[in-house]
Coordinates of C-alpha atoms in Angstrom, one line a residue:
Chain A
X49 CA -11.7 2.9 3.2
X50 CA -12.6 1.0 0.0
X51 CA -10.0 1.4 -2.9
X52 CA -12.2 1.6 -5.9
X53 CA -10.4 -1.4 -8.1
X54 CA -9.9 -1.1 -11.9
X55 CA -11.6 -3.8 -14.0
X56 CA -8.5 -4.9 -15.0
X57 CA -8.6 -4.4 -18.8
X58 CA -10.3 -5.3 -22.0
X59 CA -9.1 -6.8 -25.3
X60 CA -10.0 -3.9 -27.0
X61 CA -7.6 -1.8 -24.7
X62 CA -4.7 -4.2 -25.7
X63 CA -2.2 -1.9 -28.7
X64 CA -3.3 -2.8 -32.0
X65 CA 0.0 -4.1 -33.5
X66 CA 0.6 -2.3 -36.1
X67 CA 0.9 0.9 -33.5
X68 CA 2.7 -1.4 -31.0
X69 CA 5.7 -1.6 -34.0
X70 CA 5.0 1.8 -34.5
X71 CA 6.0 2.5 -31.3
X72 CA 8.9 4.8 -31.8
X73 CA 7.7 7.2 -33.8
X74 CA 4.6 7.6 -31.2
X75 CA 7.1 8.3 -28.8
X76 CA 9.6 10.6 -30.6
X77 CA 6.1 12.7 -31.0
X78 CA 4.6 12.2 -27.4
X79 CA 8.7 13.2 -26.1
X80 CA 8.2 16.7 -28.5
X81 CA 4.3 17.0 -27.4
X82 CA 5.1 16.3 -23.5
X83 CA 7.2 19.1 -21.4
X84 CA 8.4 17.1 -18.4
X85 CA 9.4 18.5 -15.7
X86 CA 13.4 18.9 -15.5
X87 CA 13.9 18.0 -19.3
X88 CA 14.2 14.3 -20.2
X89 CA 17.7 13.4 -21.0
X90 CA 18.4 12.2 -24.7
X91 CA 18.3 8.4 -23.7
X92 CA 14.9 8.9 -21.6
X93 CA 13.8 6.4 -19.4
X94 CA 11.6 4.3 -21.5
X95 CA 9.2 3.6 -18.2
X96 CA 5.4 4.0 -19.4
X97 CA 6.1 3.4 -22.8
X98 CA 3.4 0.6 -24.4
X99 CA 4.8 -2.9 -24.4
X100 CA 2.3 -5.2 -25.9
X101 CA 1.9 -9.2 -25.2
X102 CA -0.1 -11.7 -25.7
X103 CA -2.2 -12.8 -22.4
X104 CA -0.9 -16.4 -21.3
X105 CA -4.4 -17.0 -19.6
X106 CA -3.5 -20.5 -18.8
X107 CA -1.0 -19.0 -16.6
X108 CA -3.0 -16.1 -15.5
X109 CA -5.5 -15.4 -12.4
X110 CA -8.5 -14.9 -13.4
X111 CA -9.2 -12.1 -10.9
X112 CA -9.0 -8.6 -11.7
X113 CA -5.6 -6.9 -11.0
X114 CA -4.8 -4.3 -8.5
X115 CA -4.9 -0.9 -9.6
X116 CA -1.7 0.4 -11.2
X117 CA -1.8 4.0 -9.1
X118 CA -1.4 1.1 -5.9
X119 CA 0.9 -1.2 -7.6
X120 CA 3.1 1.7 -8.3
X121 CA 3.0 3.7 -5.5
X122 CA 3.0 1.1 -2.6
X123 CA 6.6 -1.0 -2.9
X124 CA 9.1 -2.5 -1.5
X125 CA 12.3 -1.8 -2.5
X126 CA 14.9 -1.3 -0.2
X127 CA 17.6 0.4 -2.4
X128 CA 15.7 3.6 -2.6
X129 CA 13.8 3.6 0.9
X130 CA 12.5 1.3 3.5
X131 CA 9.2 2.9 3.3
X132 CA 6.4 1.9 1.1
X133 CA 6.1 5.7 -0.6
X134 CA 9.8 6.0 -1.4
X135 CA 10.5 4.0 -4.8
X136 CA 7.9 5.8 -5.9
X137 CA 9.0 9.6 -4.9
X138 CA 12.5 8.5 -5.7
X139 CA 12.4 6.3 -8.8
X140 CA 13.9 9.2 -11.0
X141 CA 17.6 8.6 -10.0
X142 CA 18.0 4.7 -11.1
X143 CA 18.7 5.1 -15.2
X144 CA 17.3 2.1 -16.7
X145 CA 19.1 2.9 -20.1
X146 CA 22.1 1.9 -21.1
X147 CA 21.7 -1.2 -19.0
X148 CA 23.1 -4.7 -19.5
X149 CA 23.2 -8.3 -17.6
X150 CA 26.4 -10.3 -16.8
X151 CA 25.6 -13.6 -17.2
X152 CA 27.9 -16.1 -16.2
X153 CA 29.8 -18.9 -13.7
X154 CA 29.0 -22.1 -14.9
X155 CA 28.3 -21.7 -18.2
X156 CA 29.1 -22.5 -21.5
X157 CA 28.6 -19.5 -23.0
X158 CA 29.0 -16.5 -20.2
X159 CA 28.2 -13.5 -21.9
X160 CA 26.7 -9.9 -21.1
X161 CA 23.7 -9.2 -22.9
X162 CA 22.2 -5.8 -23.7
X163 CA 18.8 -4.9 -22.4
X164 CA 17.5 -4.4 -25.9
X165 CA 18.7 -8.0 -26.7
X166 CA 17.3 -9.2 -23.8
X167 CA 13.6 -8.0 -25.1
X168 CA 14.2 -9.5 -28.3
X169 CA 15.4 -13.1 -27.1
X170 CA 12.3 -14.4 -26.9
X171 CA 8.1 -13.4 -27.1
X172 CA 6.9 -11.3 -24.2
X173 CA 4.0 -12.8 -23.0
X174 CA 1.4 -11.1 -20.3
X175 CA 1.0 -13.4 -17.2
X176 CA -1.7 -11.9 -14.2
X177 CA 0.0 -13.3 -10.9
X178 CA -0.6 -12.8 -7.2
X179 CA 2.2 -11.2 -5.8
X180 CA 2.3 -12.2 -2.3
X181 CA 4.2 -9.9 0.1
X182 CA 5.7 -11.4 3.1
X183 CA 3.9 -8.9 5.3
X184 CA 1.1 -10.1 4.8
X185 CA -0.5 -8.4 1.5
X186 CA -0.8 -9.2 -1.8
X187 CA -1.6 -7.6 -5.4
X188 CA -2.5 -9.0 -8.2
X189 CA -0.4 -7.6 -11.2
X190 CA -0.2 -8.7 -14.8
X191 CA 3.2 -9.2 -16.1
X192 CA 5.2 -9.1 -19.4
X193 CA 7.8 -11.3 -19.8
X194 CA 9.5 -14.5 -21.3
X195 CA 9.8 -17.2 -19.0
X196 CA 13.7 -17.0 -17.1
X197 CA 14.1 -20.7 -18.6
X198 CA 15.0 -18.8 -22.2
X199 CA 17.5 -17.0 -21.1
X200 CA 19.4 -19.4 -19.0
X201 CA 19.6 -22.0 -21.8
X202 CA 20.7 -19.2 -24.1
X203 CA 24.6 -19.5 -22.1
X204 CA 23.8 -23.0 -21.5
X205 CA 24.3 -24.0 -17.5
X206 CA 27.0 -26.9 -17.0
X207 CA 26.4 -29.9 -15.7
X208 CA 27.3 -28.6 -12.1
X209 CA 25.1 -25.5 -12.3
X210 CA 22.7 -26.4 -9.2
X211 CA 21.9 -22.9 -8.5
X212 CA 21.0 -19.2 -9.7
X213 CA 22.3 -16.1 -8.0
X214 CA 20.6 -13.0 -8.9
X215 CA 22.5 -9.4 -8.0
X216 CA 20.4 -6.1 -8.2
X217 CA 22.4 -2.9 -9.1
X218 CA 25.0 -1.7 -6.6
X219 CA 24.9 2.4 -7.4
X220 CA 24.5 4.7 -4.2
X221 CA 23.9 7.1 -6.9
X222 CA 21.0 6.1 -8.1
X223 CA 20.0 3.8 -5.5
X224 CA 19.5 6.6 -2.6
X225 CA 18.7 3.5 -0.3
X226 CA 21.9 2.2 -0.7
X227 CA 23.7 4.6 0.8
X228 CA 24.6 4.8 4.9
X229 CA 22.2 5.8 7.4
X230 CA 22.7 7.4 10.3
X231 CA 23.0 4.5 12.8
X232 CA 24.1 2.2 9.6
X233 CA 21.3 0.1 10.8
X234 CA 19.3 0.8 7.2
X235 CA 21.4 -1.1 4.7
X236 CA 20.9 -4.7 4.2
X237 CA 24.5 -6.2 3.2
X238 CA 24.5 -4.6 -0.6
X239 CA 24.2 -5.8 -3.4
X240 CA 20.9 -7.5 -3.0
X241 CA 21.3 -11.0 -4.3
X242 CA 18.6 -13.5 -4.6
X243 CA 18.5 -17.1 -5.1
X244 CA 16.7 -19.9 -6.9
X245 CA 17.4 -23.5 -7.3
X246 CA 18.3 -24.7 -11.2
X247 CA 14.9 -26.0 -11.5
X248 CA 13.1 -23.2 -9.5
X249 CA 14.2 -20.9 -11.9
X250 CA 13.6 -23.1 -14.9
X251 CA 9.9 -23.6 -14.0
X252 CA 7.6 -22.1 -16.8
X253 CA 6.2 -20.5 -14.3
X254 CA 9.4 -17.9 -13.6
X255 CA 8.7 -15.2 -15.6
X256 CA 11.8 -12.7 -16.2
X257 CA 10.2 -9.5 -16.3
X258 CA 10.2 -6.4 -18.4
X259 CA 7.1 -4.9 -18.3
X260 CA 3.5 -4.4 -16.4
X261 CA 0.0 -3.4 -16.8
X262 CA 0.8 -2.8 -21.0
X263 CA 3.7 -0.7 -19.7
X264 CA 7.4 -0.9 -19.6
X265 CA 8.3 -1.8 -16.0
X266 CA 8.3 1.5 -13.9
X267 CA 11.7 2.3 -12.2
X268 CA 9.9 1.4 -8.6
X269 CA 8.9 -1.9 -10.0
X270 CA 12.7 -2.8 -11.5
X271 CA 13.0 -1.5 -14.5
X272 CA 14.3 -2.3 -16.4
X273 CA 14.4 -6.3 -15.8
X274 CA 13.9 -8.3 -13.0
X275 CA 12.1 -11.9 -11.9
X276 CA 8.6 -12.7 -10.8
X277 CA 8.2 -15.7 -8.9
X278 CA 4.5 -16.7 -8.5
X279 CA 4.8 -19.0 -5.8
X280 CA 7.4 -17.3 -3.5
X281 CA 6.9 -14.3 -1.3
X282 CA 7.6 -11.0 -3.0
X283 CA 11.4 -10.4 -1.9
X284 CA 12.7 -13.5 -3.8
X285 CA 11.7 -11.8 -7.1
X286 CA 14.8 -9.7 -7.4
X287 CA 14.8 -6.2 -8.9
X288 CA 17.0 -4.1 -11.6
X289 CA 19.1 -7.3 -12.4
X290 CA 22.8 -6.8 -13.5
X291 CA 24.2 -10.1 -13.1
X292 CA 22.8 -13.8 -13.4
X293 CA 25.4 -16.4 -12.0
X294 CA 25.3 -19.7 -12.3
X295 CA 26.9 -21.8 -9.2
X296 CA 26.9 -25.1 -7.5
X297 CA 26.6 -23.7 -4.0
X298 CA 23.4 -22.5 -2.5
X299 CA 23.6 -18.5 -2.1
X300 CA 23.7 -16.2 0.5
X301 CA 20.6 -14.1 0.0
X302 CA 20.3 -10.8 0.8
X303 CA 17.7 -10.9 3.6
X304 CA 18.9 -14.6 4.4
X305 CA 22.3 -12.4 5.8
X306 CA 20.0 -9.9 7.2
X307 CA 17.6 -12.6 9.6
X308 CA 18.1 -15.9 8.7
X309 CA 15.6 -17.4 11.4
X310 CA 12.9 -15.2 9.8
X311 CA 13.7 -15.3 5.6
X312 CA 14.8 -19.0 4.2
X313 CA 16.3 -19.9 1.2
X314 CA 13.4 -21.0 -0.3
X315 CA 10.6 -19.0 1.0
X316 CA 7.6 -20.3 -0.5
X317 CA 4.2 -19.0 0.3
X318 CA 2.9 -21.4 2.8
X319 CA 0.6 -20.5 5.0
X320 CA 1.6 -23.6 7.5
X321 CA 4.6 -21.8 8.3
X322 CA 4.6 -18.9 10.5
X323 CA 7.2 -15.9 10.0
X324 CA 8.8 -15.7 13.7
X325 CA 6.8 -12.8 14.5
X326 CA 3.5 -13.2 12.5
X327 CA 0.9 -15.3 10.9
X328 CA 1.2 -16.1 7.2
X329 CA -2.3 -17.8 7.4
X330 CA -4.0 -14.9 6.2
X331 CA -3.0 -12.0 3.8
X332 CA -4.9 -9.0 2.9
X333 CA -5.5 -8.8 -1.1
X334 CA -4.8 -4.6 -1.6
X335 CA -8.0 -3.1 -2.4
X336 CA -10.0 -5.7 -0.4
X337 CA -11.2 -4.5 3.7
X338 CA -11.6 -8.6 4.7
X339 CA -8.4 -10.7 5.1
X340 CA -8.4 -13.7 2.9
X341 CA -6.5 -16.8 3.6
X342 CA -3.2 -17.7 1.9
X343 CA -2.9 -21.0 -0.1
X344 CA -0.4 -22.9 -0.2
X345 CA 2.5 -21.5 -2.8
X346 CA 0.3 -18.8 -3.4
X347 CA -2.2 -21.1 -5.5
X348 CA 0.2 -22.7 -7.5
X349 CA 0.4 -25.7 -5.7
X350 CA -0.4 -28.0 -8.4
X351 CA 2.1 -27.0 -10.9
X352 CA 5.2 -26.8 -8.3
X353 CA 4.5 -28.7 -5.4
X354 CA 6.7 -31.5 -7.1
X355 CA 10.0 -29.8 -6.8
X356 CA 9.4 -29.7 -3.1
X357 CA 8.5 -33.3 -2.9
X358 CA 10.4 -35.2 0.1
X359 CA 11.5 -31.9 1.6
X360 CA 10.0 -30.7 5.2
X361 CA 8.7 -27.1 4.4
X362 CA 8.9 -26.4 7.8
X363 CA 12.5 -26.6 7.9
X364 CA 13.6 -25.9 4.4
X365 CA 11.1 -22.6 4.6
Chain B
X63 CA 2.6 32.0 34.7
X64 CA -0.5 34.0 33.7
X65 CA -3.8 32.6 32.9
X66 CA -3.4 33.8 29.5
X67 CA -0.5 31.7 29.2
X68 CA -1.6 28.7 30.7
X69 CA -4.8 28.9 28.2
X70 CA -2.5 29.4 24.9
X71 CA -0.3 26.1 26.4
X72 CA -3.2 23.7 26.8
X73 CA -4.6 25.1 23.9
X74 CA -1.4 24.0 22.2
X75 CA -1.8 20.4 23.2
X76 CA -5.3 19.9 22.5
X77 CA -4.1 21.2 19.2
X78 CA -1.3 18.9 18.9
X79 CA -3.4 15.7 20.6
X80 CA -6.2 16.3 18.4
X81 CA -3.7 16.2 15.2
X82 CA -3.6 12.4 14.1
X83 CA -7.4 12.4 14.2
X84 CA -7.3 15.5 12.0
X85 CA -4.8 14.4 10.1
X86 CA -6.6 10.8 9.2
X87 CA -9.6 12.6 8.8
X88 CA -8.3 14.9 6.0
X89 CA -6.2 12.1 4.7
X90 CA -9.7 9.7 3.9
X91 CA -11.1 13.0 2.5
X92 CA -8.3 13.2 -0.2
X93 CA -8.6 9.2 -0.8
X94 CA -5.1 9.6 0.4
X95 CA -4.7 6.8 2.7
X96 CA -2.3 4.4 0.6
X97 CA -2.7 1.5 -1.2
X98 CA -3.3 0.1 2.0
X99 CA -5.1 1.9 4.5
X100 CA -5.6 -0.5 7.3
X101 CA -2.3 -0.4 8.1
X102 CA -1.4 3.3 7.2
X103 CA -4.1 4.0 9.7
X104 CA -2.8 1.7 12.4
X105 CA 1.0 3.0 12.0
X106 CA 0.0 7.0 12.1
X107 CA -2.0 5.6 15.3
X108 CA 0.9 3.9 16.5
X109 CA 3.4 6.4 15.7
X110 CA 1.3 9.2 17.5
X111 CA 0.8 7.1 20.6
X112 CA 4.3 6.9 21.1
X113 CA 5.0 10.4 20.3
X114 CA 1.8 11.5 23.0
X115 CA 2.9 8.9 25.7
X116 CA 7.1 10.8 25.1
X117 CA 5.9 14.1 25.4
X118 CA 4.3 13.2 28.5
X119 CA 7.4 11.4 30.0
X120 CA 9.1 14.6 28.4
X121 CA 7.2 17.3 31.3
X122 CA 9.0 16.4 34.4
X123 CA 12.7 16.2 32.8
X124 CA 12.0 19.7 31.8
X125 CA 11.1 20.5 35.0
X126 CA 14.4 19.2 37.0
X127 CA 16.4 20.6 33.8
X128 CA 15.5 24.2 33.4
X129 CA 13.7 24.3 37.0
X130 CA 10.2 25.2 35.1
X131 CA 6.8 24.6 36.6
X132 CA 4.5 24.9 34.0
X133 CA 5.2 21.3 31.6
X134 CA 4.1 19.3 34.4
X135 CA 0.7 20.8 34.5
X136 CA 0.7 19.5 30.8
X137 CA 1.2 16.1 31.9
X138 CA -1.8 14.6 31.9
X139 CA -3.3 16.3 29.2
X140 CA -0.7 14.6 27.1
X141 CA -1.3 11.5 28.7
X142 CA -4.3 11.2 28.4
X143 CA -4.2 12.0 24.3
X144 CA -1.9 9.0 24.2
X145 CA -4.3 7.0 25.7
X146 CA -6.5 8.0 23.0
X147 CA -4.5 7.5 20.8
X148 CA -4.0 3.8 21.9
X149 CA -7.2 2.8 22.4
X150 CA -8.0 3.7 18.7
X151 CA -4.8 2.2 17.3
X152 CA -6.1 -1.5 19.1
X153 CA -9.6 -0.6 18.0
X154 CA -8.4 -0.7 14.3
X155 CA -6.8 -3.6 15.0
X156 CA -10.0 -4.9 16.3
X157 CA -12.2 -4.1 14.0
X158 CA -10.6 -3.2 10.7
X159 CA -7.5 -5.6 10.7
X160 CA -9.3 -8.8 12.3
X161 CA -13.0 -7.8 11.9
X162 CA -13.3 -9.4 15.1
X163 CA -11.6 -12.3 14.4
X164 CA -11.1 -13.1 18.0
X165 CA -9.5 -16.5 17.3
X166 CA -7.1 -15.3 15.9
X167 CA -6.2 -11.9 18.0
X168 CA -6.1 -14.2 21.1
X169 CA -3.5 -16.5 19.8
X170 CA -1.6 -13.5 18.2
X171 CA -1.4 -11.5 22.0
X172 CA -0.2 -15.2 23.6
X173 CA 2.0 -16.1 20.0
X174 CA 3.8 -13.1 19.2
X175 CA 5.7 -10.7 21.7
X176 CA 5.7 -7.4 20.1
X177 CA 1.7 -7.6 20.6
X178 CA 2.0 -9.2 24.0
X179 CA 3.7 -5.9 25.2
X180 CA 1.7 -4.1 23.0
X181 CA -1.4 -5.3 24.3
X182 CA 0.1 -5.0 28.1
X183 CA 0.8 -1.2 27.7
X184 CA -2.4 -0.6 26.3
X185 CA -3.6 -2.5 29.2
X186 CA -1.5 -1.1 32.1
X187 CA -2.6 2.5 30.6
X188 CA -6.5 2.3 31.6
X189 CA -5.9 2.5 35.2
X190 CA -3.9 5.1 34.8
X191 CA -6.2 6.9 32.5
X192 CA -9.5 6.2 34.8
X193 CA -7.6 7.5 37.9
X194 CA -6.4 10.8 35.9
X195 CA -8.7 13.0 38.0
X196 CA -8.3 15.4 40.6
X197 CA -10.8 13.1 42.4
X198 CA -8.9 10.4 42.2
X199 CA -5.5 11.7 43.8
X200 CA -7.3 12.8 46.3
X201 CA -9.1 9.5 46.8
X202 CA -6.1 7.6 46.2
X203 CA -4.5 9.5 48.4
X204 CA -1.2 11.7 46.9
X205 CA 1.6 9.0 47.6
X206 CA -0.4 5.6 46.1
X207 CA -1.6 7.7 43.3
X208 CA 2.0 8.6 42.3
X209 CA 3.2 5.0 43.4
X210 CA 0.6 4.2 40.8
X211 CA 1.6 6.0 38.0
X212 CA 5.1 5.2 38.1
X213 CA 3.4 2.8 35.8
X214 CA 4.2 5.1 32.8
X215 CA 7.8 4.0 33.0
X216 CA 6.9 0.3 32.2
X217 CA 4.7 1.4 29.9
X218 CA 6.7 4.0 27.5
X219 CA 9.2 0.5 28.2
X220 CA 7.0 -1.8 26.9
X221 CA 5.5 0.8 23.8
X222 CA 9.2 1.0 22.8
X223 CA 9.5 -2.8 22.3
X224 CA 6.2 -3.1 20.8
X225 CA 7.5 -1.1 17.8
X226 CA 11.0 -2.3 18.3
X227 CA 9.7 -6.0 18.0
X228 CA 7.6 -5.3 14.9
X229 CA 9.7 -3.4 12.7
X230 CA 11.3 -4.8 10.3
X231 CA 15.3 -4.8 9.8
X232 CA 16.5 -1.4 8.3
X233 CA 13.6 0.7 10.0
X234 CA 14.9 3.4 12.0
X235 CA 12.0 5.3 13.7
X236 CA 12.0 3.0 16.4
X237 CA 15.4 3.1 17.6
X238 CA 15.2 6.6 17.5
X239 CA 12.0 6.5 20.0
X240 CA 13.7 4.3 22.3
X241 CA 16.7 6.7 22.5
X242 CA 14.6 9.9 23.8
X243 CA 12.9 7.4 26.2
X244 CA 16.3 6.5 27.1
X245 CA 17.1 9.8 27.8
X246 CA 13.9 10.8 29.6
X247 CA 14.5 8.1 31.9
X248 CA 17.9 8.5 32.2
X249 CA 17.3 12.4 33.4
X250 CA 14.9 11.1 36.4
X251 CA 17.8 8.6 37.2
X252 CA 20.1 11.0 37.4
X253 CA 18.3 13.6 39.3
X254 CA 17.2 11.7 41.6
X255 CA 20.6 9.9 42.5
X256 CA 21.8 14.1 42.4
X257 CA 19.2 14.6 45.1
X258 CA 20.4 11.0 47.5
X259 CA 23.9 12.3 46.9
X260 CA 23.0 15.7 48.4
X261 CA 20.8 14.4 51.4
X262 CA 23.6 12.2 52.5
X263 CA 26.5 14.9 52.2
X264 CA 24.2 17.1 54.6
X265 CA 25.8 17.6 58.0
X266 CA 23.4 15.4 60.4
X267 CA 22.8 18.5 62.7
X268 CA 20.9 20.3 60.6
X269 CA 17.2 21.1 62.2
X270 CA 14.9 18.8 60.3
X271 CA 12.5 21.3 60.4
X272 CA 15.0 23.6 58.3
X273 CA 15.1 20.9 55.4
X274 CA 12.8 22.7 52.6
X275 CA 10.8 20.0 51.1
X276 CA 9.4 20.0 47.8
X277 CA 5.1 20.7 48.7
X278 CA 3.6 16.9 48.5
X279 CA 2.6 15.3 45.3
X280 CA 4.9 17.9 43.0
X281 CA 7.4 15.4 42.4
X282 CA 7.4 12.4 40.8
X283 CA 9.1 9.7 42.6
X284 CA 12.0 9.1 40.0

């Protein structure tokens, strides 16, 4: 029942950089080597290409990650199936290229910025983090990204930004999810829109995402950007980002609208706080047969605790 | 029906109750069991209990729709492969979710409803499994042994909830199993308010004796 875990990887498996700049040539030759299946339009998909970054280890686990076959084939992601399997069977259909990010509200400088602009705004960095699903499992995944604090001062947030609202893609074509079921009773209220507070999602410890395991992010994962919030359950850490509003006004999350007695605003990991119908004491690391019990914001209390200070976690959850 | 007949049908359902096991088994052989197979394991358990504990409650509306015999004699065949079922869904649960973590287990069945009627079907199905016998209708006696397993109906009641409790929102499967157990119910209902309605517009001066009943115990009391 054991899944055999990789060792995470090695230094020496990290691109050498000189290839990692070289990168688009190896590709134009892999594309001509590589039949796949159904021809790869022009613009492919650049999911699985390399993406190389320096480790962060201060900000990194020191355990060794999940394996990628699990971190890519067992997901949540609503918008292309409720089911764990389906981002992975249908990832094909979202197009991750051309693909841009509204940024805007109360800014200075609203603007929409290109994906490939977005990669360039600041160095991608590799942070390992425990991904803690509200269910009740977790992964450990290594991530490259820049922290989310980069781009937010790049339009500079007013004086009355209090807030960031995240939207994932609204496309029924390419988000199969997304589209009505039967007895309607599938869709949460679309677009998915997460929420973070101004200094939530200036924490150094917010990592806007572009990549994984060496790779670019993999459709199922949210290619081609999205958030990783370490010390949050999984669902806060939005997907396939289009837009990036900046408000005064708390948000209306997506799965806030859906069961607000069981999904908060804030929705740290805390294992004090029961979800209505189950225990968030314990959490079963993927790849591991004994349960293990949840710390408090996932381990990181130390570095966030602080913005929580005065607040009851019990009510605020 | 012939005996060939009646050999190829519960041949049929041993096939079909024996399938999750099957199907687990072959799905560990091909390391195919998810990235998390605790709980793969325990939903495909789940999911076949329900579908097991249906097709039972699925016999007799078959019989008072198309007037066949035969899916009754399936009955507890079915029933009992549900059990089965059930019994190693909470085993899992036991042993591979909690590892015995009884602590904890206890204060889930008291904390959190969908197990509390989870753990009350699974409960409320022994009985009924340990009195499945011809023996025991016999020793029970035709009428309490039928008053007992009217049981079923509270149970496929509280199985439905269990899943309808647990699932998260957008999850369909389990609205869709509390519909045909809807409807299974719903047939007995009507049937049997067809059958009041047709006692009481009898003229009272027909011979009692003239009344054809149904032979003992080949009715269910719904």
């Amino acid at each position: 029942m054991l899944i055999k875990r990789g060792g995470g990887f090695t230094s020496s498996e990290i691109t050498d950089h000189r290839l990692y700049l070289g990168r688009r040539a190896f590709m134009a030759g892999a594309a001509a080597l590589v039949l796949a299946p159904g021809g790869a339009p022009a613009a492919a998909p650049p999911a699985g290409q390399a993406l190389t970054a320096q480790r962060n280890a201060a900000l990194s686990l020191s355990e060794p990650p999940t394996t990628v076959e699990s971190a890519t084939t067992y997901n949540n992601f609503y918008e292309f199936g409720v089911n764990k399997e389906d981002p992975a069977r249908l990832a094909g259909s979202l197009r991750p290229r051309p693909w841009s990010v509204q940024m805007d509200g109360l800014v200075a400088k609203p603007q929409r910025l290109d994906i490939e602009e977005i990669l360039r705004l600041a160095p991608l960095e590799e942070r390992v983090y425990a991904l803690r699903c509200v269910e009740g499992w977790s992964m450990v995944i290594p991530w490259i990204g820049y922290p989310l604090a980069a781009l937010l001062k790049r339009v500079e947030p007013t004086s009355q930004a209090r807030f960031v609202e995240l939207t994932t893609l609204l496309d029924p074509e390419q988000f199969p999810g997304q589209r009505k079921g039967l007895f309607n009773l599938g869709s949460l209220d679309w677009p998915y829109v997460e929420g973070l507070r101004l200094d939530e999602a200036m924490h150094p410890l917010t990592l806007l995402t572009v990549g994984m395991y060496g790779q670019v992010l993999p459709n199922q994962n949210g290619a081609p950007v999205r958030v990783v919030i370490p010390w949050k359950y999984g669902f806060k850490s939005a997907k396939s980002i289009v837009r990036i509003r900046l408000v005064a006004e708390q948000p209306k999350t997506a799965w806030e609208k859906a069961a607000p007695q069981e999904y908060g605003f804030y929705s740290n990991v805390n294992p004090a706080v029961d979800h209505p119908r189950w225990s968030q004491a314990t959490e079963r690391r993927i790849g591991e047969f004994r349960r293990r019990k949840t710390l408090p914001f996932n381990g990181h209390a130390d570095q966030v605790a602080s913005l929580y200070s005065g607040m009851d976690l019990k009510k605020q959850y | 029906m012939s005996r060939r007949s009646r050999i190829a049908l519960k041949t049929g359902v041993w096939a079909v109750g024996l399938w999750p096991l099957g199907f687990l088994l072959w799905r560990a052989w091909a390391g195919s069991l998810t990235a998390n197979p605790i709980s793969f394991v325990t939903n495909t358990l789940g999911d076949w209990t329900l579908r097991l504990l249906l097709a039972s409650l699925g016999m007799t509306p078959l019989r008072i729709l198309f007037g066949w015999s035969w899916p009754v004699s399936l009955r507890r065949l079915l029933g009992l492969f549900a059990f089965a079922c059930a019994a190693l869904h909470f085993s899992v649960w036991v042993v591979l979710d909690h590892f015995f973590d009884w602590g904890t287990m206890g204060a889930d069945i008291v904390k959190r409803p969908y197990i509390t009627v989870g753990m009350l079907a699974l409960t409320l199905l022994v009985p009924l499994a340990i009195t499945s016998t011809a023996g025991m209708v016999r020793r029970l006696g035709a009428r309490a042994w039928r008053r007992l397993h009217a049981l079923v109906y509270a149970i496929g009641v509280l199985a439905a909830l269990h899943y309808l409790w647990l699932a998260k929102k957008g999850v369909q499967d389990p609205y869709w199993y509390a519909m045909v157990l809807v409807l299974l119910l719903g047939v007995r209902l009507w049937d049997r308010a067809r059958r009041l309605a047709g006692r009481r517009r009898r003229p009272p001066l027909v011979a009692p004796a003239l009344v054809v009943e149904p032979p003992r115990g080949s009715r269910s009391r719904l």
